[in-house]
């Protein structure tokens, strides 16, 4: 099961099974489990590893001077995190990572990406190319987040987030609880709850336990950046 999840990861795209097995051994990658609420790494900690999430969910968190925290995004099963410092000299985490659920991860030392060994060097080029694609995708996630938090009102933030997350049926699956969503949007939880209820009263949305139904897409789009 673990190998199947790893194989499906973007980091190992176009790398055959035999090469993948060899690279995992060569890199000295290890498996580790964390409980819900545990920190995988802390903000300002030296970046030494790349992480592949095999099971569960992880929140990438920015701690503010005020003491509040801001969830930048959540990592889903099978995704990579901790990759932002693949290039550059300042390899210090500017954010932290925390387990949202009980998780299992694969930890890969950064040295493997820089030191081409005889066993896996034919595939390092592909690995680096895959890493660049992942970095590009994460850059897009950052742009989306900036677009949300730059909104001048909470209703605009919620509307922009809804349009980003809605599927073809105009439904937004709630993968975060209310507190996590408030942290992601950079607001207090009571303020978020009031804003959602007001938008529901105005006929814009319908809020269920695990999803939000968009009832008036045009009206919501008018509040988007």
PDB file of C-alpha atoms in Angstrom:
ATOM      1  CA  UNK A   1       0.000   0.000   0.000  1.00  0.00           C
ATOM      2  CA  UNK A   2       2.776   2.417   0.932  1.00  0.00           C
ATOM      3  CA  UNK A   3       4.635   1.729  -2.301  1.00  0.00           C
ATOM      4  CA  UNK A   4       1.463   2.278  -4.353  1.00  0.00           C
ATOM      5  CA  UNK A   5       0.887   5.685  -2.741  1.00  0.00           C
ATOM      6  CA  UNK A   6       4.515   6.664  -3.329  1.00  0.00           C
ATOM      7  CA  UNK A   7       4.365   5.537  -6.969  1.00  0.00           C
ATOM      8  CA  UNK A   8       1.340   7.750  -7.591  1.00  0.00           C
ATOM      9  CA  UNK A   9       3.116  10.810  -6.223  1.00  0.00           C
ATOM     10  CA  UNK A  10       4.138  13.522  -8.691  1.00  0.00           C
ATOM     11  CA  UNK A  11       7.650  13.420  -7.285  1.00  0.00           C
ATOM     12  CA  UNK A  12       8.201   9.946  -8.757  1.00  0.00           C
ATOM     13  CA  UNK A  13       6.402  10.438 -12.075  1.00  0.00           C
ATOM     14  CA  UNK A  14       8.030   8.584 -15.019  1.00  0.00           C
ATOM     15  CA  UNK A  15      10.306   6.611 -12.689  1.00  0.00           C
ATOM     16  CA  UNK A  16       9.943   2.822 -12.986  1.00  0.00           C
ATOM     17  CA  UNK A  17       9.390   0.495 -10.032  1.00  0.00           C
ATOM     18  CA  UNK A  18      12.922  -0.857  -9.906  1.00  0.00           C
ATOM     19  CA  UNK A  19      14.470   2.615  -9.983  1.00  0.00           C
ATOM     20  CA  UNK A  20      12.008   3.840  -7.368  1.00  0.00           C
ATOM     21  CA  UNK A  21      12.938   1.032  -4.983  1.00  0.00           C
ATOM     22  CA  UNK A  22      16.626   1.761  -5.500  1.00  0.00           C
ATOM     23  CA  UNK A  23      16.167   5.489  -4.929  1.00  0.00           C
ATOM     24  CA  UNK A  24      14.205   4.970  -1.698  1.00  0.00           C
ATOM     25  CA  UNK A  25      17.011   2.819  -0.312  1.00  0.00           C
ATOM     26  CA  UNK A  26      19.755   5.108  -1.623  1.00  0.00           C
ATOM     27  CA  UNK A  27      18.111   8.245  -0.210  1.00  0.00           C
ATOM     28  CA  UNK A  28      17.817   6.692   3.263  1.00  0.00           C
ATOM     29  CA  UNK A  29      14.145   7.634   3.294  1.00  0.00           C
ATOM     30  CA  UNK A  30      12.257   6.619   6.417  1.00  0.00           C
ATOM     31  CA  UNK A  31       8.653   6.164   7.501  1.00  0.00           C
ATOM     32  CA  UNK A  32       7.324   8.016  10.519  1.00  0.00           C
ATOM     33  CA  UNK A  33       3.969   8.383  12.269  1.00  0.00           C
ATOM     34  CA  UNK A  34       2.576  11.463  14.022  1.00  0.00           C
ATOM     35  CA  UNK A  35      -0.515  11.941  16.159  1.00  0.00           C
ATOM     36  CA  UNK A  36      -3.155  14.579  15.464  1.00  0.00           C
ATOM     37  CA  UNK A  37      -1.854  17.975  16.591  1.00  0.00           C
ATOM     38  CA  UNK A  38       1.812  16.962  16.456  1.00  0.00           C
ATOM     39  CA  UNK A  39       4.280  19.294  14.738  1.00  0.00           C
ATOM     40  CA  UNK A  40       6.229  17.777  11.842  1.00  0.00           C
ATOM     41  CA  UNK A  41       8.506  20.792  11.719  1.00  0.00           C
ATOM     42  CA  UNK A  42       8.484  24.285  13.198  1.00  0.00           C
ATOM     43  CA  UNK A  43       8.673  27.743  11.691  1.00  0.00           C
ATOM     44  CA  UNK A  44      12.300  28.977  11.608  1.00  0.00           C
ATOM     45  CA  UNK A  45      13.613  25.405  11.895  1.00  0.00           C
ATOM     46  CA  UNK A  46      16.392  24.335   9.525  1.00  0.00           C
ATOM     47  CA  UNK A  47      14.969  22.564   6.473  1.00  0.00           C
ATOM     48  CA  UNK A  48      16.610  19.157   6.210  1.00  0.00           C
ATOM     49  CA  UNK A  49      13.960  16.846   4.744  1.00  0.00           C
ATOM     50  CA  UNK A  50      11.289  16.528   2.111  1.00  0.00           C
ATOM     51  CA  UNK A  51       8.038  14.875   3.198  1.00  0.00           C
ATOM     52  CA  UNK A  52       5.594  12.636   1.315  1.00  0.00           C
ATOM     53  CA  UNK A  53       2.231  12.310   3.066  1.00  0.00           C
ATOM     54  CA  UNK A  54       1.135   8.664   2.935  1.00  0.00           C
ATOM     55  CA  UNK A  55      -1.896   8.863   5.202  1.00  0.00           C
ATOM     56  CA  UNK A  56      -3.971  11.649   6.760  1.00  0.00           C
ATOM     57  CA  UNK A  57      -3.909  15.446   6.421  1.00  0.00           C
ATOM     58  CA  UNK A  58      -1.336  18.105   7.288  1.00  0.00           C
ATOM     59  CA  UNK A  59      -1.799  21.869   7.694  1.00  0.00           C
ATOM     60  CA  UNK A  60       0.916  24.271   6.556  1.00  0.00           C
ATOM     61  CA  UNK A  61       0.810  27.093   9.101  1.00  0.00           C
ATOM     62  CA  UNK A  62       2.274  30.590   9.359  1.00  0.00           C
ATOM     63  CA  UNK A  63       2.540  31.850  12.944  1.00  0.00           C
ATOM     64  CA  UNK A  64       2.079  35.620  13.206  1.00  0.00           C
ATOM     65  CA  UNK A  65       3.708  38.040  15.639  1.00  0.00           C
ATOM     66  CA  UNK A  66       0.278  38.698  17.160  1.00  0.00           C
ATOM     67  CA  UNK A  67       0.139  35.073  18.300  1.00  0.00           C
ATOM     68  CA  UNK A  68      -2.461  34.068  15.745  1.00  0.00           C
ATOM     69  CA  UNK A  69      -1.850  31.410  13.147  1.00  0.00           C
ATOM     70  CA  UNK A  70      -2.744  31.434   9.471  1.00  0.00           C
ATOM     71  CA  UNK A  71      -3.288  28.178   7.576  1.00  0.00           C
ATOM     72  CA  UNK A  72      -1.652  28.651   4.181  1.00  0.00           C
ATOM     73  CA  UNK A  73      -3.034  25.408   2.770  1.00  0.00           C
ATOM     74  CA  UNK A  74      -3.665  21.771   3.640  1.00  0.00           C
ATOM     75  CA  UNK A  75      -1.706  18.804   2.322  1.00  0.00           C
ATOM     76  CA  UNK A  76      -3.729  15.800   1.190  1.00  0.00           C
ATOM     77  CA  UNK A  77      -2.778  12.131   1.176  1.00  0.00           C
ATOM     78  CA  UNK A  78      -0.148  11.363  -1.469  1.00  0.00           C
ATOM     79  CA  UNK A  79       1.149  14.941  -1.731  1.00  0.00           C
ATOM     80  CA  UNK A  80       4.594  16.390  -1.022  1.00  0.00           C
ATOM     81  CA  UNK A  81       5.366  19.165   1.477  1.00  0.00           C
ATOM     82  CA  UNK A  82       8.445  20.944   2.771  1.00  0.00           C
ATOM     83  CA  UNK A  83       9.701  21.384  -0.795  1.00  0.00           C
ATOM     84  CA  UNK A  84       9.865  25.191  -0.934  1.00  0.00           C
ATOM     85  CA  UNK A  85      13.523  25.196   0.081  1.00  0.00           C
ATOM     86  CA  UNK A  86      14.745  22.863  -2.630  1.00  0.00           C
ATOM     87  CA  UNK A  87      16.720  25.753  -4.129  1.00  0.00           C
ATOM     88  CA  UNK A  88      18.437  28.689  -2.471  1.00  0.00           C
ATOM     89  CA  UNK A  89      20.832  29.247   0.383  1.00  0.00           C
ATOM     90  CA  UNK A  90      18.382  30.277   3.109  1.00  0.00           C
ATOM     91  CA  UNK A  91      17.033  26.828   3.959  1.00  0.00           C
ATOM     92  CA  UNK A  92      14.965  27.840   6.977  1.00  0.00           C
ATOM     93  CA  UNK A  93      11.265  27.024   7.172  1.00  0.00           C
ATOM     94  CA  UNK A  94       9.182  30.189   7.020  1.00  0.00           C
ATOM     95  CA  UNK A  95       6.153  28.206   8.120  1.00  0.00           C
ATOM     96  CA  UNK A  96       5.341  25.157  10.249  1.00  0.00           C
ATOM     97  CA  UNK A  97       3.607  21.849   9.497  1.00  0.00           C
ATOM     98  CA  UNK A  98       1.086  20.266  11.858  1.00  0.00           C
ATOM     99  CA  UNK A  99      -0.828  16.978  11.672  1.00  0.00           C
ATOM    100  CA  UNK A 100      -4.563  17.623  11.266  1.00  0.00           C
ATOM    101  CA  UNK A 101      -5.249  13.903  11.727  1.00  0.00           C
ATOM    102  CA  UNK A 102      -3.095  10.949  12.710  1.00  0.00           C
ATOM    103  CA  UNK A 103      -0.629  10.707   9.836  1.00  0.00           C
ATOM    104  CA  UNK A 104       2.079   8.576   8.286  1.00  0.00           C
ATOM    105  CA  UNK A 105       4.801  10.171   6.188  1.00  0.00           C
ATOM    106  CA  UNK A 106       7.929   9.323   4.280  1.00  0.00           C
ATOM    107  CA  UNK A 107      10.881  11.579   5.127  1.00  0.00           C
ATOM    108  CA  UNK A 108      13.569  12.012   2.455  1.00  0.00           C
ATOM    109  CA  UNK A 109      16.825  13.787   3.412  1.00  0.00           C
ATOM    110  CA  UNK A 110      17.566  16.827   1.231  1.00  0.00           C
ATOM    111  CA  UNK A 111      21.117  15.632   0.587  1.00  0.00           C
ATOM    112  CA  UNK A 112      19.769  13.006  -1.787  1.00  0.00           C
ATOM    113  CA  UNK A 113      18.517  15.672  -4.184  1.00  0.00           C
ATOM    114  CA  UNK A 114      21.913  17.340  -4.381  1.00  0.00           C
ATOM    115  CA  UNK A 115      24.296  14.351  -4.338  1.00  0.00           C
ATOM    116  CA  UNK A 116      23.998  12.222  -7.461  1.00  0.00           C
ATOM    117  CA  UNK A 117      25.013   8.672  -6.581  1.00  0.00           C
ATOM    118  CA  UNK A 118      26.008   5.880  -8.960  1.00  0.00           C
ATOM    119  CA  UNK A 119      22.928   3.824  -8.130  1.00  0.00           C
ATOM    120  CA  UNK A 120      20.251   6.341  -9.034  1.00  0.00           C
ATOM    121  CA  UNK A 121      21.926   9.117 -11.032  1.00  0.00           C
ATOM    122  CA  UNK A 122      20.087   8.216 -14.255  1.00  0.00           C
ATOM    123  CA  UNK A 123      16.850   9.145 -12.541  1.00  0.00           C
ATOM    124  CA  UNK A 124      17.923  12.192 -10.580  1.00  0.00           C
ATOM    125  CA  UNK A 125      17.272  14.389 -13.603  1.00  0.00           C
ATOM    126  CA  UNK A 126      13.683  13.165 -13.770  1.00  0.00           C
ATOM    127  CA  UNK A 127      13.336  13.611 -10.020  1.00  0.00           C
ATOM    128  CA  UNK A 128      14.524  17.230 -10.204  1.00  0.00           C
ATOM    129  CA  UNK A 129      12.178  17.914 -13.128  1.00  0.00           C
ATOM    130  CA  UNK A 130       9.280  16.508 -11.125  1.00  0.00           C
ATOM    131  CA  UNK A 131      10.276  18.695  -8.187  1.00  0.00           C
ATOM    132  CA  UNK A 132      10.179  21.799 -10.382  1.00  0.00           C
ATOM    133  CA  UNK A 133       6.652  20.893 -11.484  1.00  0.00           C
ATOM    134  CA  UNK A 134       5.604  20.503  -7.852  1.00  0.00           C
ATOM    135  CA  UNK A 135       7.115  23.880  -6.971  1.00  0.00           C
ATOM    136  CA  UNK A 136       5.209  25.471  -9.845  1.00  0.00           C
ATOM    137  CA  UNK A 137       1.946  23.957  -8.611  1.00  0.00           C
ATOM    138  CA  UNK A 138       2.586  25.152  -5.045  1.00  0.00           C
ATOM    139  CA  UNK A 139       3.330  28.630  -6.377  1.00  0.00           C
ATOM    140  CA  UNK A 140      -0.162  28.638  -7.865  1.00  0.00           C
ATOM    141  CA  UNK A 141      -1.625  27.663  -4.474  1.00  0.00           C
ATOM    142  CA  UNK A 142       0.216  30.593  -2.911  1.00  0.00           C
ATOM    143  CA  UNK A 143      -1.155  32.976  -5.538  1.00  0.00           C
ATOM    144  CA  UNK A 144      -4.679  31.705  -4.849  1.00  0.00           C
ATOM    145  CA  UNK A 145      -4.209  32.312  -1.131  1.00  0.00           C
ATOM    146  CA  UNK A 146      -2.866  35.826  -1.706  1.00  0.00           C
ATOM    147  CA  UNK A 147      -5.854  36.561  -3.912  1.00  0.00           C
ATOM    148  CA  UNK A 148      -8.151  35.537  -1.069  1.00  0.00           C
ATOM    149  CA  UNK A 149      -6.479  37.395   1.799  1.00  0.00           C
ATOM    150  CA  UNK A 150      -6.064  40.561  -0.286  1.00  0.00           C
ATOM    151  CA  UNK A 151      -9.854  40.934  -0.453  1.00  0.00           C
ATOM    152  CA  UNK A 152     -11.106  44.007   1.364  1.00  0.00           C
ATOM    153  CA  UNK A 153     -14.040  42.337   3.140  1.00  0.00           C
ATOM    154  CA  UNK A 154     -14.784  38.962   4.682  1.00  0.00           C
ATOM    155  CA  UNK A 155     -17.624  38.369   2.235  1.00  0.00           C
ATOM    156  CA  UNK A 156     -15.176  38.904  -0.624  1.00  0.00           C
ATOM    157  CA  UNK A 157     -12.721  36.437   0.937  1.00  0.00           C
ATOM    158  CA  UNK A 158     -15.410  33.800   1.362  1.00  0.00           C
ATOM    159  CA  UNK A 159     -16.748  34.365  -2.149  1.00  0.00           C
ATOM    160  CA  UNK A 160     -13.301  34.091  -3.734  1.00  0.00           C
ATOM    161  CA  UNK A 161     -12.609  30.912  -1.773  1.00  0.00           C
ATOM    162  CA  UNK A 162     -15.973  29.426  -2.763  1.00  0.00           C
ATOM    163  CA  UNK A 163     -15.339  30.050  -6.456  1.00  0.00           C
ATOM    164  CA  UNK A 164     -11.887  28.492  -6.212  1.00  0.00           C
ATOM    165  CA  UNK A 165     -13.194  25.355  -4.485  1.00  0.00           C
ATOM    166  CA  UNK A 166     -16.584  24.777  -6.147  1.00  0.00           C
ATOM    167  CA  UNK A 167     -17.061  21.714  -8.348  1.00  0.00           C
ATOM    168  CA  UNK A 168     -19.160  21.505 -11.517  1.00  0.00           C
ATOM    169  CA  UNK A 169     -22.298  21.064  -9.385  1.00  0.00           C
ATOM    170  CA  UNK A 170     -21.600  24.293  -7.471  1.00  0.00           C
ATOM    171  CA  UNK A 171     -20.785  22.340  -4.314  1.00  0.00           C
ATOM    172  CA  UNK A 172     -17.796  23.003  -2.056  1.00  0.00           C
ATOM    173  CA  UNK A 173     -16.660  19.988  -0.011  1.00  0.00           C
ATOM    174  CA  UNK A 174     -15.561  21.091   3.467  1.00  0.00           C
ATOM    175  CA  UNK A 175     -12.249  19.342   4.156  1.00  0.00           C
ATOM    176  CA  UNK A 176     -11.489  21.795   6.980  1.00  0.00           C
ATOM    177  CA  UNK A 177     -13.546  22.345  10.112  1.00  0.00           C
ATOM    178  CA  UNK A 178     -14.868  25.822  10.923  1.00  0.00           C
ATOM    179  CA  UNK A 179     -11.842  26.791  13.022  1.00  0.00           C
ATOM    180  CA  UNK A 180      -9.370  25.621  10.354  1.00  0.00           C
ATOM    181  CA  UNK A 181     -11.288  27.464   7.638  1.00  0.00           C
ATOM    182  CA  UNK A 182     -11.250  30.639   9.744  1.00  0.00           C
ATOM    183  CA  UNK A 183      -7.476  30.326  10.132  1.00  0.00           C
ATOM    184  CA  UNK A 184      -7.127  29.772   6.384  1.00  0.00           C
ATOM    185  CA  UNK A 185      -9.151  32.900   5.613  1.00  0.00           C
ATOM    186  CA  UNK A 186      -7.313  34.870   8.289  1.00  0.00           C
ATOM    187  CA  UNK A 187     -10.361  35.737  10.401  1.00  0.00           C
ATOM    188  CA  UNK A 188     -11.849  34.855  13.781  1.00  0.00           C
ATOM    189  CA  UNK A 189     -14.146  31.844  13.853  1.00  0.00           C
ATOM    190  CA  UNK A 190     -17.218  33.772  15.164  1.00  0.00           C
ATOM    191  CA  UNK A 191     -16.821  36.317  12.353  1.00  0.00           C
ATOM    192  CA  UNK A 192     -16.696  33.532   9.776  1.00  0.00           C
ATOM    193  CA  UNK A 193     -19.789  31.842  11.207  1.00  0.00           C
ATOM    194  CA  UNK A 194     -21.746  35.109  11.156  1.00  0.00           C
ATOM    195  CA  UNK A 195     -20.683  35.855   7.581  1.00  0.00           C
ATOM    196  CA  UNK A 196     -21.663  32.383   6.351  1.00  0.00           C
ATOM    197  CA  UNK A 197     -25.060  32.598   8.053  1.00  0.00           C
ATOM    198  CA  UNK A 198     -25.654  36.036   6.545  1.00  0.00           C
ATOM    199  CA  UNK A 199     -24.776  34.766   3.069  1.00  0.00           C
ATOM    200  CA  UNK A 200     -27.163  31.871   3.646  1.00  0.00           C
ATOM    201  CA  UNK A 201     -29.940  34.235   4.759  1.00  0.00           C
ATOM    202  CA  UNK A 202     -29.342  36.260   1.590  1.00  0.00           C
ATOM    203  CA  UNK A 203     -29.904  33.158  -0.530  1.00  0.00           C
ATOM    204  CA  UNK A 204     -26.331  32.977  -1.803  1.00  0.00           C
ATOM    205  CA  UNK A 205     -25.381  29.648  -0.216  1.00  0.00           C
ATOM    206  CA  UNK A 206     -26.708  26.751   1.820  1.00  0.00           C
ATOM    207  CA  UNK A 207     -24.390  25.467   4.543  1.00  0.00           C
ATOM    208  CA  UNK A 208     -24.467  21.769   5.429  1.00  0.00           C
ATOM    209  CA  UNK A 209     -22.263  19.860   7.855  1.00  0.00           C
ATOM    210  CA  UNK A 210     -19.672  18.761   5.299  1.00  0.00           C
ATOM    211  CA  UNK A 211     -20.414  20.907   2.253  1.00  0.00           C
ATOM    212  CA  UNK A 212     -21.596  24.304   1.061  1.00  0.00           C
ATOM    213  CA  UNK A 213     -24.083  24.561  -1.800  1.00  0.00           C
ATOM    214  CA  UNK A 214     -23.749  27.638  -4.006  1.00  0.00           C
ATOM    215  CA  UNK A 215     -27.288  28.838  -4.761  1.00  0.00           C
ATOM    216  CA  UNK A 216     -26.554  32.141  -6.511  1.00  0.00           C
ATOM    217  CA  UNK A 217     -23.259  31.874  -8.377  1.00  0.00           C
ATOM    218  CA  UNK A 218     -23.635  35.199 -10.176  1.00  0.00           C
ATOM    219  CA  UNK A 219     -24.116  37.105  -6.936  1.00  0.00           C
ATOM    220  CA  UNK A 220     -21.103  35.406  -5.355  1.00  0.00           C
ATOM    221  CA  UNK A 221     -18.932  36.102  -8.406  1.00  0.00           C
ATOM    222  CA  UNK A 222     -19.726  39.802  -8.031  1.00  0.00           C
ATOM    223  CA  UNK A 223     -17.896  39.746  -4.692  1.00  0.00           C
ATOM    224  CA  UNK A 224     -14.806  37.972  -6.051  1.00  0.00           C
ATOM    225  CA  UNK A 225     -11.504  39.714  -6.773  1.00  0.00           C
TER     226      UNK A 225
END
